[in-house]
mmCIF file of C-alpha atoms in Angstrom:
data_model
loop_
_atom_site.group_PDB
_atom_site.id
_atom_site.type_symbol
_atom_site.label_atom_id
_atom_site.label_comp_id
_atom_site.label_asym_id
_atom_site.label_seq_id
_atom_site.Cartn_x
_atom_site.Cartn_y
_atom_site.Cartn_z
ATOM 1 C CA UNK X 30 -66.468 0.934 42.662
ATOM 2 C CA UNK X 31 -69.536 1.300 40.463
ATOM 3 C CA UNK X 32 -71.506 3.290 37.917
ATOM 4 C CA UNK X 33 -75.081 4.499 38.191
ATOM 5 C CA UNK X 34 -77.041 3.305 35.186
ATOM 6 C CA UNK X 35 -80.469 4.134 33.828
ATOM 7 C CA UNK X 36 -83.490 4.799 36.036
ATOM 8 C CA UNK X 37 -85.730 1.852 36.855
ATOM 9 C CA UNK X 38 -89.388 2.820 37.037
ATOM 10 C CA UNK X 39 -90.800 6.205 38.023
ATOM 11 C CA UNK X 40 -89.905 6.384 41.725
ATOM 12 C CA UNK X 41 -86.219 7.259 41.442
ATOM 13 C CA UNK X 42 -84.797 3.737 41.509
ATOM 14 C CA UNK X 43 -81.646 3.214 39.466
ATOM 15 C CA UNK X 44 -79.659 0.378 37.995
ATOM 16 C CA UNK X 45 -76.135 0.242 39.400
ATOM 17 C CA UNK X 46 -73.193 -1.647 37.918
ATOM 18 C CA UNK X 47 -70.951 -2.738 40.774
ATOM 19 C CA UNK X 48 -67.256 -3.437 40.259
ATOM 20 C CA UNK X 49 -66.742 -4.719 43.803
ATOM 21 C CA UNK X 50 -65.574 -8.309 44.153
ATOM 22 C CA UNK X 51 -68.947 -9.086 45.755
ATOM 23 C CA UNK X 52 -71.503 -6.851 44.015
ATOM 24 C CA UNK X 53 -73.759 -6.633 47.060
ATOM 25 C CA UNK X 54 -70.911 -5.234 49.173
ATOM 26 C CA UNK X 55 -71.087 -1.919 47.280
ATOM 27 C CA UNK X 56 -73.891 -0.855 49.653
ATOM 28 C CA UNK X 57 -71.515 -1.111 52.627
ATOM 29 C CA UNK X 58 -68.968 1.432 51.328
ATOM 30 C CA UNK X 59 -69.056 5.230 51.663
ATOM 31 C CA UNK X 60 -69.598 6.349 48.056
ATOM 32 C CA UNK X 61 -68.811 9.643 46.332
ATOM 33 C CA UNK X 62 -68.911 10.927 42.772
ATOM 34 C CA UNK X 63 -66.082 12.866 41.092
ATOM 35 C CA UNK X 64 -67.380 16.120 42.593
ATOM 36 C CA UNK X 65 -67.412 14.807 46.174
ATOM 37 C CA UNK X 66 -71.188 14.399 46.373
ATOM 38 C CA UNK X 67 -71.864 11.534 48.798
ATOM 39 C CA UNK X 68 -74.284 8.664 48.202
ATOM 40 C CA UNK X 69 -75.652 5.610 49.948
ATOM 41 C CA UNK X 70 -77.521 2.794 48.262
ATOM 42 C CA UNK X 71 -79.790 -0.032 49.264
ATOM 43 C CA UNK X 72 -80.161 -2.975 46.899
ATOM 44 C CA UNK X 73 -83.734 -3.942 46.061
ATOM 45 C CA UNK X 74 -83.161 -6.736 43.522
ATOM 46 C CA UNK X 75 -80.644 -7.765 40.865
ATOM 47 C CA UNK X 76 -78.753 -4.543 40.047
ATOM 48 C CA UNK X 77 -81.577 -2.164 41.048
ATOM 49 C CA UNK X 78 -81.047 0.126 44.036
ATOM 50 C CA UNK X 79 -82.632 2.938 46.002
ATOM 51 C CA UNK X 80 -80.065 5.720 45.961
ATOM 52 C CA UNK X 81 -79.820 8.418 48.625
ATOM 53 C CA UNK X 82 -77.721 11.547 48.710
ATOM 54 C CA UNK X 83 -75.864 11.807 52.022
ATOM 55 C CA UNK X 84 -76.129 15.358 53.353
ATOM 56 C CA UNK X 85 -75.345 17.067 56.664
ATOM 57 C CA UNK X 86 -79.028 16.644 57.555
ATOM 58 C CA UNK X 87 -78.954 12.901 56.824
ATOM 59 C CA UNK X 88 -79.795 10.656 53.886
ATOM 60 C CA UNK X 89 -82.141 12.142 51.278
ATOM 61 C CA UNK X 90 -83.651 9.347 49.156
ATOM 62 C CA UNK X 91 -83.863 10.051 45.436
ATOM 63 C CA UNK X 92 -87.522 9.374 44.654
ATOM 64 C CA UNK X 93 -87.955 11.205 41.349
ATOM 65 C CA UNK X 94 -87.228 9.627 37.969
ATOM 66 C CA UNK X 95 -86.065 12.960 36.522
ATOM 67 C CA UNK X 96 -83.426 13.368 39.242
ATOM 68 C CA UNK X 97 -82.409 9.722 38.796
ATOM 69 C CA UNK X 98 -81.943 10.371 35.047
ATOM 70 C CA UNK X 99 -79.447 13.165 35.791
ATOM 71 C CA UNK X 100 -77.272 10.612 37.614
ATOM 72 C CA UNK X 101 -76.986 8.191 34.688
ATOM 73 C CA UNK X 102 -73.312 7.289 34.086
ATOM 74 C CA UNK X 103 -72.184 8.813 37.391
ATOM 75 C CA UNK X 104 -69.102 6.942 38.601
ATOM 76 C CA UNK X 105 -69.046 5.946 42.273
ATOM 77 C CA UNK X 106 -65.805 5.902 44.248
ATOM 78 C CA UNK X 107 -64.797 4.952 47.785
ATOM 79 C CA UNK X 108 -61.712 5.980 49.746
ATOM 80 C CA UNK X 109 -58.814 3.524 49.516
ATOM 81 C CA UNK X 110 -58.879 3.289 53.317
ATOM 82 C CA UNK X 111 -62.393 1.769 53.146
ATOM 83 C CA UNK X 112 -61.262 -1.199 51.061
ATOM 84 C CA UNK X 113 -60.173 -4.445 52.681
ATOM 85 C CA UNK X 114 -56.441 -5.040 52.887
ATOM 86 C CA UNK X 115 -55.045 -6.988 49.972
ATOM 87 C CA UNK X 116 -53.875 -10.508 50.755
ATOM 88 C CA UNK X 117 -50.236 -11.473 50.458
ATOM 89 C CA UNK X 118 -49.220 -11.640 46.789
ATOM 90 C CA UNK X 119 -52.273 -9.500 45.906
ATOM 91 C CA UNK X 120 -52.694 -5.790 45.250
ATOM 92 C CA UNK X 121 -55.145 -3.304 43.847
ATOM 93 C CA UNK X 122 -54.422 -2.053 40.324
ATOM 94 C CA UNK X 123 -54.363 1.492 41.722
ATOM 95 C CA UNK X 124 -51.368 0.399 43.848
ATOM 96 C CA UNK X 125 -49.324 0.051 40.652
ATOM 97 C CA UNK X 126 -49.551 3.737 39.739
ATOM 98 C CA UNK X 127 -46.304 5.458 40.651
ATOM 99 C CA UNK X 128 -44.194 2.282 40.794
ATOM 100 C CA UNK X 129 -40.865 2.251 38.962
ATOM 101 C CA UNK X 130 -40.749 0.062 35.844
ATOM 102 C CA UNK X 131 -37.435 -1.763 35.552
ATOM 103 C CA UNK X 132 -35.976 -3.996 32.853
ATOM 104 C CA UNK X 133 -34.809 -7.524 33.707
ATOM 105 C CA UNK X 134 -31.250 -6.167 33.912
ATOM 106 C CA UNK X 135 -32.333 -3.553 36.486
ATOM 107 C CA UNK X 136 -32.301 -0.509 34.203
ATOM 108 C CA UNK X 137 -35.056 1.975 34.917
ATOM 109 C CA UNK X 138 -37.560 2.217 32.060
ATOM 110 C CA UNK X 139 -39.878 4.765 33.661
ATOM 111 C CA UNK X 140 -42.806 5.062 36.051
ATOM 112 C CA UNK X 141 -46.280 3.538 35.795
ATOM 113 C CA UNK X 142 -48.552 6.494 35.077
ATOM 114 C CA UNK X 143 -51.844 4.658 34.542
ATOM 115 C CA UNK X 144 -53.488 1.262 34.344
ATOM 116 C CA UNK X 145 -55.897 0.914 31.416
ATOM 117 C CA UNK X 146 -58.532 -1.738 30.823
ATOM 118 C CA UNK X 147 -60.637 -1.483 27.692
ATOM 119 C CA UNK X 148 -62.140 -4.942 28.038
ATOM 120 C CA UNK X 149 -59.363 -7.061 26.563
ATOM 121 C CA UNK X 150 -57.193 -7.121 29.671
ATOM 122 C CA UNK X 151 -55.260 -4.491 31.574
ATOM 123 C CA UNK X 152 -52.230 -2.647 30.259
ATOM 124 C CA UNK X 153 -49.691 -0.421 31.979
ATOM 125 C CA UNK X 154 -48.824 3.029 30.671
ATOM 126 C CA UNK X 155 -45.212 3.811 31.459
ATOM 127 C CA UNK X 156 -43.894 7.361 31.259
ATOM 128 C CA UNK X 157 -41.944 9.030 29.844
ATOM 129 C CA UNK X 158 -42.699 8.003 26.311
ATOM 130 C CA UNK X 159 -46.197 6.586 26.903
ATOM 131 C CA UNK X 160 -45.023 2.982 26.573
ATOM 132 C CA UNK X 161 -47.995 0.587 26.789
ATOM 133 C CA UNK X 162 -47.287 -2.913 28.063
ATOM 134 C CA UNK X 163 -49.891 -5.659 28.515
ATOM 135 C CA UNK X 164 -50.341 -6.490 32.186
ATOM 136 C CA UNK X 165 -49.688 -10.210 31.883
ATOM 137 C CA UNK X 166 -47.343 -12.486 33.825
ATOM 138 C CA UNK X 167 -45.158 -12.807 30.688
ATOM 139 C CA UNK X 168 -44.753 -9.028 30.216
ATOM 140 C CA UNK X 169 -44.721 -8.134 33.928
ATOM 141 C CA UNK X 170 -43.201 -11.140 35.721
ATOM 142 C CA UNK X 171 -42.418 -9.267 38.960
ATOM 143 C CA UNK X 172 -44.712 -6.930 40.888
ATOM 144 C CA UNK X 173 -43.197 -5.770 44.175
ATOM 145 C CA UNK X 174 -45.453 -3.077 45.608
ATOM 146 C CA UNK X 175 -43.619 -2.964 48.937
ATOM 147 C CA UNK X 176 -40.290 -2.097 47.284
ATOM 148 C CA UNK X 177 -41.940 0.166 44.716
ATOM 149 C CA UNK X 178 -41.134 -1.486 41.401
ATOM 150 C CA UNK X 179 -42.203 -3.895 38.678
ATOM 151 C CA UNK X 180 -40.058 -5.772 36.168
ATOM 152 C CA UNK X 181 -41.074 -5.318 32.543
ATOM 153 C CA UNK X 182 -40.331 -7.785 29.737
ATOM 154 C CA UNK X 183 -41.975 -6.090 26.764
ATOM 155 C CA UNK X 184 -43.344 -8.289 23.973
ATOM 156 C CA UNK X 185 -41.190 -8.344 20.837
ATOM 157 C CA UNK X 186 -43.542 -5.931 19.036
ATOM 158 C CA UNK X 187 -43.096 -3.267 21.765
ATOM 159 C CA UNK X 188 -39.989 -1.135 21.380
ATOM 160 C CA UNK X 189 -38.343 0.282 24.492
ATOM 161 C CA UNK X 190 -36.107 3.301 23.898
ATOM 162 C CA UNK X 191 -32.562 2.886 25.257
#
């Protein structure tokens, strides 16, 4: 959902990069890091936020720059159940993981193991064989999450083993 950036000032404020559709909505989600540590944030301006650690005793604001520095590059996650339902014909990229990848003729190619995005557009990693296919309408013309499969039409330069 987001990544904690560099500290802002000396009072523990941090820059936060939000990946939510509406950046401001990040403050409304329950947030955790990879280790399960829970956080809450309150936006102050632009991408600057007051971060608090959520503990059994309540929210503990982070008010020290040194502690804020230790959180730089911490990824923030939210449970799937906290996200709004996808509209019809829409899905979350995480929903693709585990779907069967089929050829146009219906032959099973493999299973989507990961969705990668390095800035030039998403790609699907299909196992076995670590086949990478660009996630475009031309290469993936059918996405049917409810029936658990996608149809793959690999570009000519991508070889699919028989």
